[in-house]
Coordinates of C-alpha atoms in Angstrom, one line a residue:
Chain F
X1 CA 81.3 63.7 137.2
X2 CA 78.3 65.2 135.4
X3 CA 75.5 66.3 137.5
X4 CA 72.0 67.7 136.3
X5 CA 69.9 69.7 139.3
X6 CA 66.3 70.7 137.9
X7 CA 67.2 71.9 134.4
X8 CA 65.0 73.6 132.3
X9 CA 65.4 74.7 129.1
X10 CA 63.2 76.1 126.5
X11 CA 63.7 77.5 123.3
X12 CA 62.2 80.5 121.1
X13 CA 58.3 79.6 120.4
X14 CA 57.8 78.1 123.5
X15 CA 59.4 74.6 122.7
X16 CA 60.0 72.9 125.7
X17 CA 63.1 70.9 125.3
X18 CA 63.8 69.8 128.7
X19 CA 62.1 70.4 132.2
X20 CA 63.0 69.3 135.8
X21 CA 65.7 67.2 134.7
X22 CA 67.9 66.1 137.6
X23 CA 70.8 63.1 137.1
X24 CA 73.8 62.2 138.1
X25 CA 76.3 60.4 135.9
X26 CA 79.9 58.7 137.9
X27 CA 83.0 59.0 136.7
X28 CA 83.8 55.5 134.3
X29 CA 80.2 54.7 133.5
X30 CA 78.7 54.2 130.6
X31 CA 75.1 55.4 130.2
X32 CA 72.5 55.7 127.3
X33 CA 70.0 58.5 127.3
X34 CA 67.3 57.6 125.2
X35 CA 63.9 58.6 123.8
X36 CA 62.3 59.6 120.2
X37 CA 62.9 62.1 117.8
X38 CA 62.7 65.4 120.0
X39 CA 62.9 64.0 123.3
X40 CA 65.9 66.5 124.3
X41 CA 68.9 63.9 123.9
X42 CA 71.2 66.5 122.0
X43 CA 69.9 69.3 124.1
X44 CA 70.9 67.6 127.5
X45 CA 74.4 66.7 125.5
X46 CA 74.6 70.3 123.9
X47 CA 73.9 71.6 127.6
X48 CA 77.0 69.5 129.1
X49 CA 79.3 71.2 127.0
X50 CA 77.8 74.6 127.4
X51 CA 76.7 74.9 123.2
X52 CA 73.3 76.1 125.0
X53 CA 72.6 77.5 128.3
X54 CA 69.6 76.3 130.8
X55 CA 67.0 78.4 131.3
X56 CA 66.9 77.4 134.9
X57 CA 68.9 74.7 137.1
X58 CA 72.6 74.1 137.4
X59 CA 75.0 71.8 136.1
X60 CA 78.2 70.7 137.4
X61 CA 80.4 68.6 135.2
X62 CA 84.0 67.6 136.9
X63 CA 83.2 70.0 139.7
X64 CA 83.0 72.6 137.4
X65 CA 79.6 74.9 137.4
X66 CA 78.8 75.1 133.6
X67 CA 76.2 77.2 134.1
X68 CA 78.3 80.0 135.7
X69 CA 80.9 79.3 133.7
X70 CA 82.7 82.7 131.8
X71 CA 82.4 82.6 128.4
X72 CA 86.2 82.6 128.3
X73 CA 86.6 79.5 129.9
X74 CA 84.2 77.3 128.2
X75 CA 87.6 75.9 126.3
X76 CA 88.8 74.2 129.6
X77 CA 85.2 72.7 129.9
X78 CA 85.3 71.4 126.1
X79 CA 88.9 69.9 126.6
X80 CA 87.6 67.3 129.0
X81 CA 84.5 66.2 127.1
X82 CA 85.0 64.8 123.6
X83 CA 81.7 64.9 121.6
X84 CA 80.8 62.9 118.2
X85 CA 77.9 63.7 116.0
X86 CA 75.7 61.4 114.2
X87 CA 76.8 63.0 110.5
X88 CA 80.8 62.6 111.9
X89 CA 81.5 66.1 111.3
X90 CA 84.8 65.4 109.4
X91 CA 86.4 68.0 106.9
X92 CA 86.6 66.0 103.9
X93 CA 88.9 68.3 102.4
X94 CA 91.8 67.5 104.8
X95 CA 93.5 64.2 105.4
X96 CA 92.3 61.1 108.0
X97 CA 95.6 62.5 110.0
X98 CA 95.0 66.0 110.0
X99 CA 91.3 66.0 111.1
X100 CA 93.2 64.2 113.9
X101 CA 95.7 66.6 113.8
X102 CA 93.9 70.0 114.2
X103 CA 92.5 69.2 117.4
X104 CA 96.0 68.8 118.7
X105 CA 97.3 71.7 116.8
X106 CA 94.3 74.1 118.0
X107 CA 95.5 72.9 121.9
X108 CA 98.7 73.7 121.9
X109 CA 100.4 70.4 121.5
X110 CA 103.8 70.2 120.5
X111 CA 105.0 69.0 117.0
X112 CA 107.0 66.3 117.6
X113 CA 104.6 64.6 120.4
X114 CA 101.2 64.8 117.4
X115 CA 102.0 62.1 114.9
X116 CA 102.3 59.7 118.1
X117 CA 99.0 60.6 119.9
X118 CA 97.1 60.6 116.3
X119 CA 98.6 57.1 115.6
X120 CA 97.7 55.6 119.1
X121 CA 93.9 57.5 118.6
X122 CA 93.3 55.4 115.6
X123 CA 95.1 52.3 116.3
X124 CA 92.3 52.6 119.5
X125 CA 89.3 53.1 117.3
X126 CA 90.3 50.2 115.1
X127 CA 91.8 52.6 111.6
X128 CA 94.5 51.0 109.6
X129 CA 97.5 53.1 109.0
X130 CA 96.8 53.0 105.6
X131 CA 94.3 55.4 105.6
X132 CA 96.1 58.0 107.3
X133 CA 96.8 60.2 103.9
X134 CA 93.3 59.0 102.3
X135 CA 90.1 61.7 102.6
X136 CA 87.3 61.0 105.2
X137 CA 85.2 60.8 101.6
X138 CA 87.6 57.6 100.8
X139 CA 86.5 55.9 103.8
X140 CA 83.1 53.6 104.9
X141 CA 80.6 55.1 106.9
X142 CA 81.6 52.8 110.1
X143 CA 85.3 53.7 109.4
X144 CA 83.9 57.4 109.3
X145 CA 82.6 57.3 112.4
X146 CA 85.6 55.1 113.9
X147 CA 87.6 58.8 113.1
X148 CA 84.9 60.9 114.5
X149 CA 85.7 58.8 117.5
X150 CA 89.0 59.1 117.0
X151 CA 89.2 62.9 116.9
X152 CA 87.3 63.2 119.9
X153 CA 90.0 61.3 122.2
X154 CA 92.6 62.0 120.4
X155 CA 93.3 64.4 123.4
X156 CA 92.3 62.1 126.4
X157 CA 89.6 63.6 127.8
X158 CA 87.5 62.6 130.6
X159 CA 84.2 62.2 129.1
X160 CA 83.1 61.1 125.6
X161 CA 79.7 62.5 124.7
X162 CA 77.9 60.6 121.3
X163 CA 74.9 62.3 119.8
X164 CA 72.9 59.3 117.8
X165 CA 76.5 58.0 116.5
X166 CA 75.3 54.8 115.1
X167 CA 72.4 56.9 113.3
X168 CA 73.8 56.7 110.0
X169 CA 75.3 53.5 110.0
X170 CA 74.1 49.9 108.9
X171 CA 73.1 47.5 111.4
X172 CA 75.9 45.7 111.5
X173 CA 78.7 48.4 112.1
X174 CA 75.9 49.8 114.7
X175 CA 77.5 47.0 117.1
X176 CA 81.0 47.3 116.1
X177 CA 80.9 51.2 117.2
X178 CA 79.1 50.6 120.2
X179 CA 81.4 48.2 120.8
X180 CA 84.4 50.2 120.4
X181 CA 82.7 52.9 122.7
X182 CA 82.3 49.9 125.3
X183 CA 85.9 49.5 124.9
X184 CA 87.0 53.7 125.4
X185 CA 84.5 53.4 128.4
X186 CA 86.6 50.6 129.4
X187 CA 89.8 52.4 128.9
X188 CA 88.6 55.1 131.6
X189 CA 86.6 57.4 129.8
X190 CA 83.3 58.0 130.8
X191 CA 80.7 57.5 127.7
X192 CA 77.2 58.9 127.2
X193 CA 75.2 57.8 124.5
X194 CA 71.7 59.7 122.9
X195 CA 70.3 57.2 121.1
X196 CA 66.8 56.4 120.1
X197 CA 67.6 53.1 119.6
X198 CA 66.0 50.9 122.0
X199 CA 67.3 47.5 120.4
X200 CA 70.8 48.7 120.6
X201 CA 70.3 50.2 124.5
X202 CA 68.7 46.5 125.3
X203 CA 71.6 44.9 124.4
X204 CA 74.1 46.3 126.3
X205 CA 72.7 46.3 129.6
X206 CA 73.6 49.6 130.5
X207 CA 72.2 52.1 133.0
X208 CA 70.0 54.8 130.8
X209 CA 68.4 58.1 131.0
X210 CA 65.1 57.6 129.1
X211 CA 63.3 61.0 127.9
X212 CA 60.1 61.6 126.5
X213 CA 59.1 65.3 125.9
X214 CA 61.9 66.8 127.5
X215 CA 61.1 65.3 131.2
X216 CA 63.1 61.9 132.7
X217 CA 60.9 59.1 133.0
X218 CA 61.1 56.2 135.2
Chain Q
X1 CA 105.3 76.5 118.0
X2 CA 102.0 78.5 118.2
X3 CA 103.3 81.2 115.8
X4 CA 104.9 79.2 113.4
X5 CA 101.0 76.9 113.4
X6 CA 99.6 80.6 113.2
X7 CA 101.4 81.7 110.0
X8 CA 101.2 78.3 108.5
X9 CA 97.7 78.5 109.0
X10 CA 97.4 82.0 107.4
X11 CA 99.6 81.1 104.8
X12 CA 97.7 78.2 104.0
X13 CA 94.5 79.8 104.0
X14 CA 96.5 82.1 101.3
X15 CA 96.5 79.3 99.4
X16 CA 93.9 77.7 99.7
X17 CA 92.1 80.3 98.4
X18 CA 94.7 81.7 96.1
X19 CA 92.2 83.8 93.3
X20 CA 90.2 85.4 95.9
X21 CA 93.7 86.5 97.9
X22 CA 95.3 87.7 94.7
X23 CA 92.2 89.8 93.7
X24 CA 92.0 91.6 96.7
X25 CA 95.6 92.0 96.9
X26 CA 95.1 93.2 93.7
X27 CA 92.5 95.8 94.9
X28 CA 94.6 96.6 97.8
X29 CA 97.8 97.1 95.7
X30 CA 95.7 99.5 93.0
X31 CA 94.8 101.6 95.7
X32 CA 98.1 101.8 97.6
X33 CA 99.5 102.3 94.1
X34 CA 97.7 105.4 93.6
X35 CA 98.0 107.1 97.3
X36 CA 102.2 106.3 96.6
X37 CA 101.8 108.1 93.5
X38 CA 100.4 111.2 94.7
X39 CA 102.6 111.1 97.9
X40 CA 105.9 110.6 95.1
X41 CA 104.7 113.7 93.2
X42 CA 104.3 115.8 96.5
X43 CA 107.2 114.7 97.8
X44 CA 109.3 115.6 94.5
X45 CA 107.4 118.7 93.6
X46 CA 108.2 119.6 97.8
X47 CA 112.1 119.2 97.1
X48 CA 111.8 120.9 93.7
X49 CA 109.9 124.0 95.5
X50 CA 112.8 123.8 97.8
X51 CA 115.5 123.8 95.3
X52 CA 113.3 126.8 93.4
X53 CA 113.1 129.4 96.3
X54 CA 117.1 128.7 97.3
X55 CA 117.5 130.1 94.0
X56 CA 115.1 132.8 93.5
X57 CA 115.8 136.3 92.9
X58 CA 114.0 139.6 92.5
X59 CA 115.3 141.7 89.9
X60 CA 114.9 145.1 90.0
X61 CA 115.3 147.0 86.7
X62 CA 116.1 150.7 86.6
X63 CA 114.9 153.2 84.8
X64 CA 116.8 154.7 82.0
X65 CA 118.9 158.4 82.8
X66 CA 119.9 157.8 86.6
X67 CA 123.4 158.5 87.5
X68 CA 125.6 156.1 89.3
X69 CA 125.4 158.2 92.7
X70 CA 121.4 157.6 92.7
X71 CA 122.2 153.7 92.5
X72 CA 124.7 153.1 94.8
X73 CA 122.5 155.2 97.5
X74 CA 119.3 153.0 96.4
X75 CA 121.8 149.7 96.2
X76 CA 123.1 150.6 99.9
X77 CA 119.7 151.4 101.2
X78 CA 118.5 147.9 99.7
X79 CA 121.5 146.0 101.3
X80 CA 120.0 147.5 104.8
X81 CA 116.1 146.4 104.3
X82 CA 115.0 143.3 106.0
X83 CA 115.3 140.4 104.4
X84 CA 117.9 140.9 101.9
X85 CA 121.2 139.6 102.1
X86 CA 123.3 141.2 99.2
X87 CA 122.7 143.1 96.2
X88 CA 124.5 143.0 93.1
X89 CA 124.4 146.2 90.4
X90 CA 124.2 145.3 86.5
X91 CA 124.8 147.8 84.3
X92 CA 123.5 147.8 80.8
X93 CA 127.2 147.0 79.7
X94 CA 127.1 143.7 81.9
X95 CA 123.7 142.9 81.1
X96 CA 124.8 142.9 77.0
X97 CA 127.5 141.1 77.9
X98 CA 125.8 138.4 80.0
X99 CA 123.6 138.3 77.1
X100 CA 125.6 137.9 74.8
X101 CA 127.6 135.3 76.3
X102 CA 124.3 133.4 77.2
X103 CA 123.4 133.3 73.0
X104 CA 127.0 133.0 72.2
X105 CA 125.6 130.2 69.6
X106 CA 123.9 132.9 67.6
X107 CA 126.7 135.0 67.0
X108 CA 125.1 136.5 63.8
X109 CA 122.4 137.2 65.3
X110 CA 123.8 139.3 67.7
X111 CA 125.5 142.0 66.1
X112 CA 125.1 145.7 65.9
X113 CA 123.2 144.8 69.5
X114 CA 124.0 148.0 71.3
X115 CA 123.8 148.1 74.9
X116 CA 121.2 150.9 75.3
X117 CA 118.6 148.5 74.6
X118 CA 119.4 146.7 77.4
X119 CA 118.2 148.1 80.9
X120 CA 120.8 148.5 84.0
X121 CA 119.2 146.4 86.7
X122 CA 120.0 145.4 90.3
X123 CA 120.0 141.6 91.2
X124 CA 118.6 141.0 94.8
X125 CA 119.1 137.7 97.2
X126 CA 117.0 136.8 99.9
X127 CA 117.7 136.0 103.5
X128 CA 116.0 132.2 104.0
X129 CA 113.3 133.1 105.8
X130 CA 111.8 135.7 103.0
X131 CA 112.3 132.9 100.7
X132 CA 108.7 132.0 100.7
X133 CA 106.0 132.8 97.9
X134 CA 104.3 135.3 100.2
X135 CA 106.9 136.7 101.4
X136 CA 108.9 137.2 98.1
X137 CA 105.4 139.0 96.6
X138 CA 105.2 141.5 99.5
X139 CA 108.6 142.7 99.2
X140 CA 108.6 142.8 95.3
X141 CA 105.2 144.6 95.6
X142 CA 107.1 147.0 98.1
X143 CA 110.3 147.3 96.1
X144 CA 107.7 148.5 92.8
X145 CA 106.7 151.6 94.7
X146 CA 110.5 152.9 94.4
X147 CA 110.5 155.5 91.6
X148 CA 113.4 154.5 90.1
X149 CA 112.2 151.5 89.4
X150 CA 111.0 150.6 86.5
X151 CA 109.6 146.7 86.5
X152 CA 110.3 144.3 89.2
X153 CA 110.6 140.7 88.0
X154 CA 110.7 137.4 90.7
X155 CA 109.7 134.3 88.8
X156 CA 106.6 134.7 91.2
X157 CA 104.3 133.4 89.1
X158 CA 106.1 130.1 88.5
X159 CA 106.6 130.2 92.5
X160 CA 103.4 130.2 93.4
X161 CA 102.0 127.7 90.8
X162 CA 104.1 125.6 91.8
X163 CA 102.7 126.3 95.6
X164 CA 99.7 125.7 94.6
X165 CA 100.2 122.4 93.0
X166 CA 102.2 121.2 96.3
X167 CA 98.9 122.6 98.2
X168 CA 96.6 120.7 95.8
X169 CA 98.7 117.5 96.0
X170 CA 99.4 117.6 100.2
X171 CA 95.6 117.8 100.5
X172 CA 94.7 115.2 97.8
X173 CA 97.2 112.6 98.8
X174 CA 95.3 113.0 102.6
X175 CA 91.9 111.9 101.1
X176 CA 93.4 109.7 98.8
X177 CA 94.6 108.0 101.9
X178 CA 91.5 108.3 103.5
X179 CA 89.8 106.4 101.1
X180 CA 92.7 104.0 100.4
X181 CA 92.4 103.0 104.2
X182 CA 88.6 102.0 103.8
X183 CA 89.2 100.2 100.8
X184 CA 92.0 97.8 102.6
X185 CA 89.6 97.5 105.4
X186 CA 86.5 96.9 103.2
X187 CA 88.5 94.5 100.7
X188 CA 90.0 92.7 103.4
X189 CA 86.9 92.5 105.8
X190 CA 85.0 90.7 102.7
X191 CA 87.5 88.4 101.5
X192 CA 88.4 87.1 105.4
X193 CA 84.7 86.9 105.5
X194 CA 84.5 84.8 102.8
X195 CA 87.5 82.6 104.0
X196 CA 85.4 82.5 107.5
X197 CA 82.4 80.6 105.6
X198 CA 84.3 78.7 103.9
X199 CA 86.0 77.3 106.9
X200 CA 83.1 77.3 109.2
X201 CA 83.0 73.8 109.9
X202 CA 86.7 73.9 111.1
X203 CA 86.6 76.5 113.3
X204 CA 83.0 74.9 115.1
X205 CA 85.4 72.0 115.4
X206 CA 88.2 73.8 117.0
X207 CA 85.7 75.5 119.7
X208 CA 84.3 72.3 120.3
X209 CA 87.2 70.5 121.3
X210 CA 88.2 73.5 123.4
X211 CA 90.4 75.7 121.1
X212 CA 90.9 79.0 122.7
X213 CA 88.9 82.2 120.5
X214 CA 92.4 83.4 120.2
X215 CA 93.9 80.5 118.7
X216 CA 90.5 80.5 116.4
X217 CA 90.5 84.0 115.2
X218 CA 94.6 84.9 114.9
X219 CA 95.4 83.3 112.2
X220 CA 92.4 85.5 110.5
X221 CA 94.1 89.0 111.5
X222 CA 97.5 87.3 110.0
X223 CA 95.4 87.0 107.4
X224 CA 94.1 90.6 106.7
X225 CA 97.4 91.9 108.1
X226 CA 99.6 89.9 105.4
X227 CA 97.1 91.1 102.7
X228 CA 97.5 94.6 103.8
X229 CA 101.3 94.3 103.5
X230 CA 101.6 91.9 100.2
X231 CA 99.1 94.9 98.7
X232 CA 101.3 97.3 99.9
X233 CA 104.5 95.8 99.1
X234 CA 103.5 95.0 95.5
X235 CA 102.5 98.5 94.6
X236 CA 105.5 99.8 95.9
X237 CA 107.5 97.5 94.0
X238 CA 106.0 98.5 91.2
X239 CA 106.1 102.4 91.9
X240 CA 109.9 102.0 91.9
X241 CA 110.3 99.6 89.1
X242 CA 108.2 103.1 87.5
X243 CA 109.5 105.4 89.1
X244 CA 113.5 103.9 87.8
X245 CA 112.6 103.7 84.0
X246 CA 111.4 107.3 84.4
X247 CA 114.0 109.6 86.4
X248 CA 116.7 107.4 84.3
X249 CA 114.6 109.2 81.3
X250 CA 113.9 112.2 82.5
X251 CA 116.7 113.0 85.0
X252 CA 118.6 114.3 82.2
X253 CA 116.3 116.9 80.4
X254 CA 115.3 118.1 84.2
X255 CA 119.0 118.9 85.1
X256 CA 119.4 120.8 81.7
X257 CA 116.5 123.0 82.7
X258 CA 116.6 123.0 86.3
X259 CA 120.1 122.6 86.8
X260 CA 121.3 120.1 90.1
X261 CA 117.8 118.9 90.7
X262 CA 116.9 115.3 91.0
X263 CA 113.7 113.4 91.4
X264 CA 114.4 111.2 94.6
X265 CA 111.9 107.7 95.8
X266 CA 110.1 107.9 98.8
X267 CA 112.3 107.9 102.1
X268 CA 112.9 104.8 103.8
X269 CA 110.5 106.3 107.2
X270 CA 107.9 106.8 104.0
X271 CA 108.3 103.0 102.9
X272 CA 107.6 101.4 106.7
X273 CA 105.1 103.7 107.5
X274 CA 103.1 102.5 104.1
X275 CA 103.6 99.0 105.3
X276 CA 102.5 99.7 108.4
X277 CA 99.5 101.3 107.5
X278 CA 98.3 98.2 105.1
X279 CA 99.2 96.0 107.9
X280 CA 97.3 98.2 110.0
X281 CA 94.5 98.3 107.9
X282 CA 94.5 94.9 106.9
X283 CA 94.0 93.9 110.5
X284 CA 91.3 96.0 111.1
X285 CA 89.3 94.4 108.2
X286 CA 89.8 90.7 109.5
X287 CA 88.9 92.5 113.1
X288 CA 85.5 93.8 111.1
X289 CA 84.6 90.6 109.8
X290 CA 85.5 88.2 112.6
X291 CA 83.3 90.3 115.4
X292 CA 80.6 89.3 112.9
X293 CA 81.7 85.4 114.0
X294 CA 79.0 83.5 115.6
X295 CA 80.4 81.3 118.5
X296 CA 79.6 77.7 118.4

């Protein structure tokens, strides 16, 4: 499903963010990568979905080469890997429903068939219906995150990247997200977590990628 | 689907940032405003030239003392020359009485006129083709060398101010649409820019969950096109609101003085091709700013 062979990649000033990293990740797993601050977590994420390019190395990700990929068709990449961010992302200035919406909108989904997927997306991530006409602003930081989530399946895809998504949130709604991305993982979707938390990755006895300066350690 | 989302979405964008849209429209409209104007006045003054020269005449007046025999030969020699289509004799009687019946109003006035004073002329007409300011000087300047001629009158003068003014104004409304066309792409370029930061979080979004850079950036061009047209549209609009109030005021005195001539709008070719050029332009501004748009 997502496959790493020697990456490299470095950025301006000589910052090593990753080097020799080589993984492979199967389709329905659910993996951590972990390590500190500056490890290379978000650039191995950002690196899946083509937002940076490796310096060396290739990676395949359902079959597909990313690194050789056109630039005009890293949209068909991005349609099969949802990704949420640690600060949600969400545009405050629209509704819960369209932040939902626009994905669908900006892939070509017909009218009639959005309001359904956006109401199955958040009856999955645990959102009342009530909020559906509120503002992101309106909502808690776990319910915040709940429609970051939300917005990143709303159009099924294949893998479900998180970048440190329980990095804002208080301990106790740190569970109930990772629990709800147990629960997408369980639905099919395969789910890789960066997190730095080590508590968090101890409890859920999953497999994990552990990085420390950019290199995979044992 | 996808074009209704696309002109929602430009529509909305409109909207969203209504004062910034109506300003540049605003800008766009001023400038259009002023190119229409130019190209009305060229377009009116072109008709009116047109109107002028079907009716010009040379005139040539005789000198005092010839006999009738001398001006038939010269008026049978005349109907011969190049570029002249008839030619009509006025003797002095006919110009008093032509005169006369002109000031009939100032009957007073008129008496114990005799018709000595008057000069016996002949009244020339001109094929189409010699109808034309440079034409109509040459042969007046040829017809002057006739000795018995005494003047030669043309309304030349008027004829080639007026040509001059149509010269002037063809030229000017060609840089005035010059600059008009960087203004719409200038205006427009900013302002989608300005939409493009302000929605910069949306459209990293849309790339990220695998929008196409079509479906990111269209509804931008809609955007620069519609302002181009709304700009373009509203200054016509207002040009013939103007342009109404005016020839209903001053149709009146002009058919007085000029007789059947009547100030007409811009044709209906003249209208889309306006339109199309803010469209036109308006797309190439949102085309400016959004190659400026950093991917994701």
């Amino acid at each position: 499903m997502v496959q790493f062979f020697q990456v490299y990649k470095t950025y301006p000033g000589s910052i090593e963010a990753l080097a020799d990293v080589t993984f492979k990740i199967e389709k329905g797993e659910f993996i951590f990568v972990t390590g500190p601050s500056g490890a290379g977590k978000t650039t191995l994420l950002k690196l899946i979905i083509r937002a940076e390019k490796p310096d060396r190395g290739e990676i395949l990700v359902n079959g597909r080469n990313v690194v050789r990929l056109k630039n005009s068709h890293i949209h068909l990449l991005r349609r099969e890997v949802g990704f949420v961010f640690q600060d949600f992302k969400l545009l405050n200035h629209k509704t819960v429903y369209d932040n939902i919406s626009l994905v669908l909108e900006a892939l070509g989904y017909k009218m009639k068939e959005i309001p359904k997927r956006v109401r199955q997306a958040l009856r999955i991530v645990g959102l009342e219906e009530r909020v559906v006409k509120q503002s992101p602003l309106k909502l808690s930081g776990g319910e915040q995150q709940r429609l970051a989530i939300a917005r990143a399946l709303v159009n099924a895809p294949s893998i479900l990247l998180a970048d440190e998504p329980t990095g804002n949130l208080d301990p106790g709604l740190k569970v109930e997200i990772l629990d709800l991305l147990e629960k997408v993982n369980y639905l099919g979707t395969t789910v890789v977590v960066a997190t730095h938390d080590t508590n968090l990755v101890a409890k859920y006895k999953k497999r994990a990628l552990p990085l420390y300066r950019g290199r995979l350690v044992a | 689907m996808i074009t209704s989302y696309f002109i929602r979405r430009a529509l909305g964008d409109l909207k969203e940032n209504g004062l910034t849209h109506l300003l540049s429209i605003g800008t766009i409209a001023t400038a259009f405003f002023l190119f229409c104007s130019f190209l009305l006045l060229s377009v009116n003054f072109d008709s009116f030239l047109e109107t002028w020269e079907k009716k010009v005449q040379i005139i040539l007046y005789l000198k005092d003392g010839l006999d009738e025999k001398r001006i038939v030969q010269l008026k049978k020699k005349l109907e011969h020359d190049e570029g002249i289509i008839e030619v009509r004799f006025i003797s002095k009687k006919d110009a008093m009485d032509f005169f006369r019946r002109d000031l009939a109003g100032y009957g007073g006035v008129l008496e114990g006129l005799k018709e000595d004073i008057f000069p016996a002329s002949l009244e020339i007409k001109l094929s189409e083709t010699f109808r034309t300011p440079e034409r109509i000087r040459n042969l007046a300047a040829q017809l002057n060398t006739i000795k018995e001629v005494e003047e030669v009158q043309y309304g030349g003068v008027w004829l080639e101010r007026l040509s001059l003014i149509l010269y002037i104004l063809s030229w000017a409304k060609w840089v005035l649409g010059g600059i008009l066309v960087l203004i719409i792409i200038s205006v427009t370029a900013n302002t989608v820019r300005l939409t493009l930061y302000n929605k910069r979080e949306e459209i990293a979004i849309m790339r990220l969950v695998g929008a196409t850079e079509t479906f990111v950036k269209f509804p931008f061009y809609l955007e620069g096109g519609l302002q181009g047209l709304l700009g373009a549209g509203s200054s016509l609009l207002l040009l013939f609101f103007l342009f109404y109030l005016f020839s209903f005021k001053v149709s009146p005195y002009l058919n007085l003085y000029f007789g059947q001539l009547h100030l007409s709008f811009l044709s209906f070719t003249i209208i889309m091709s306006i339109l199309g050029v803010g469209v036109m332009s308006g797309l190439l501004g949102g085309l400016l700013s959004l190659r400026k748009a950093e991917r994701v």
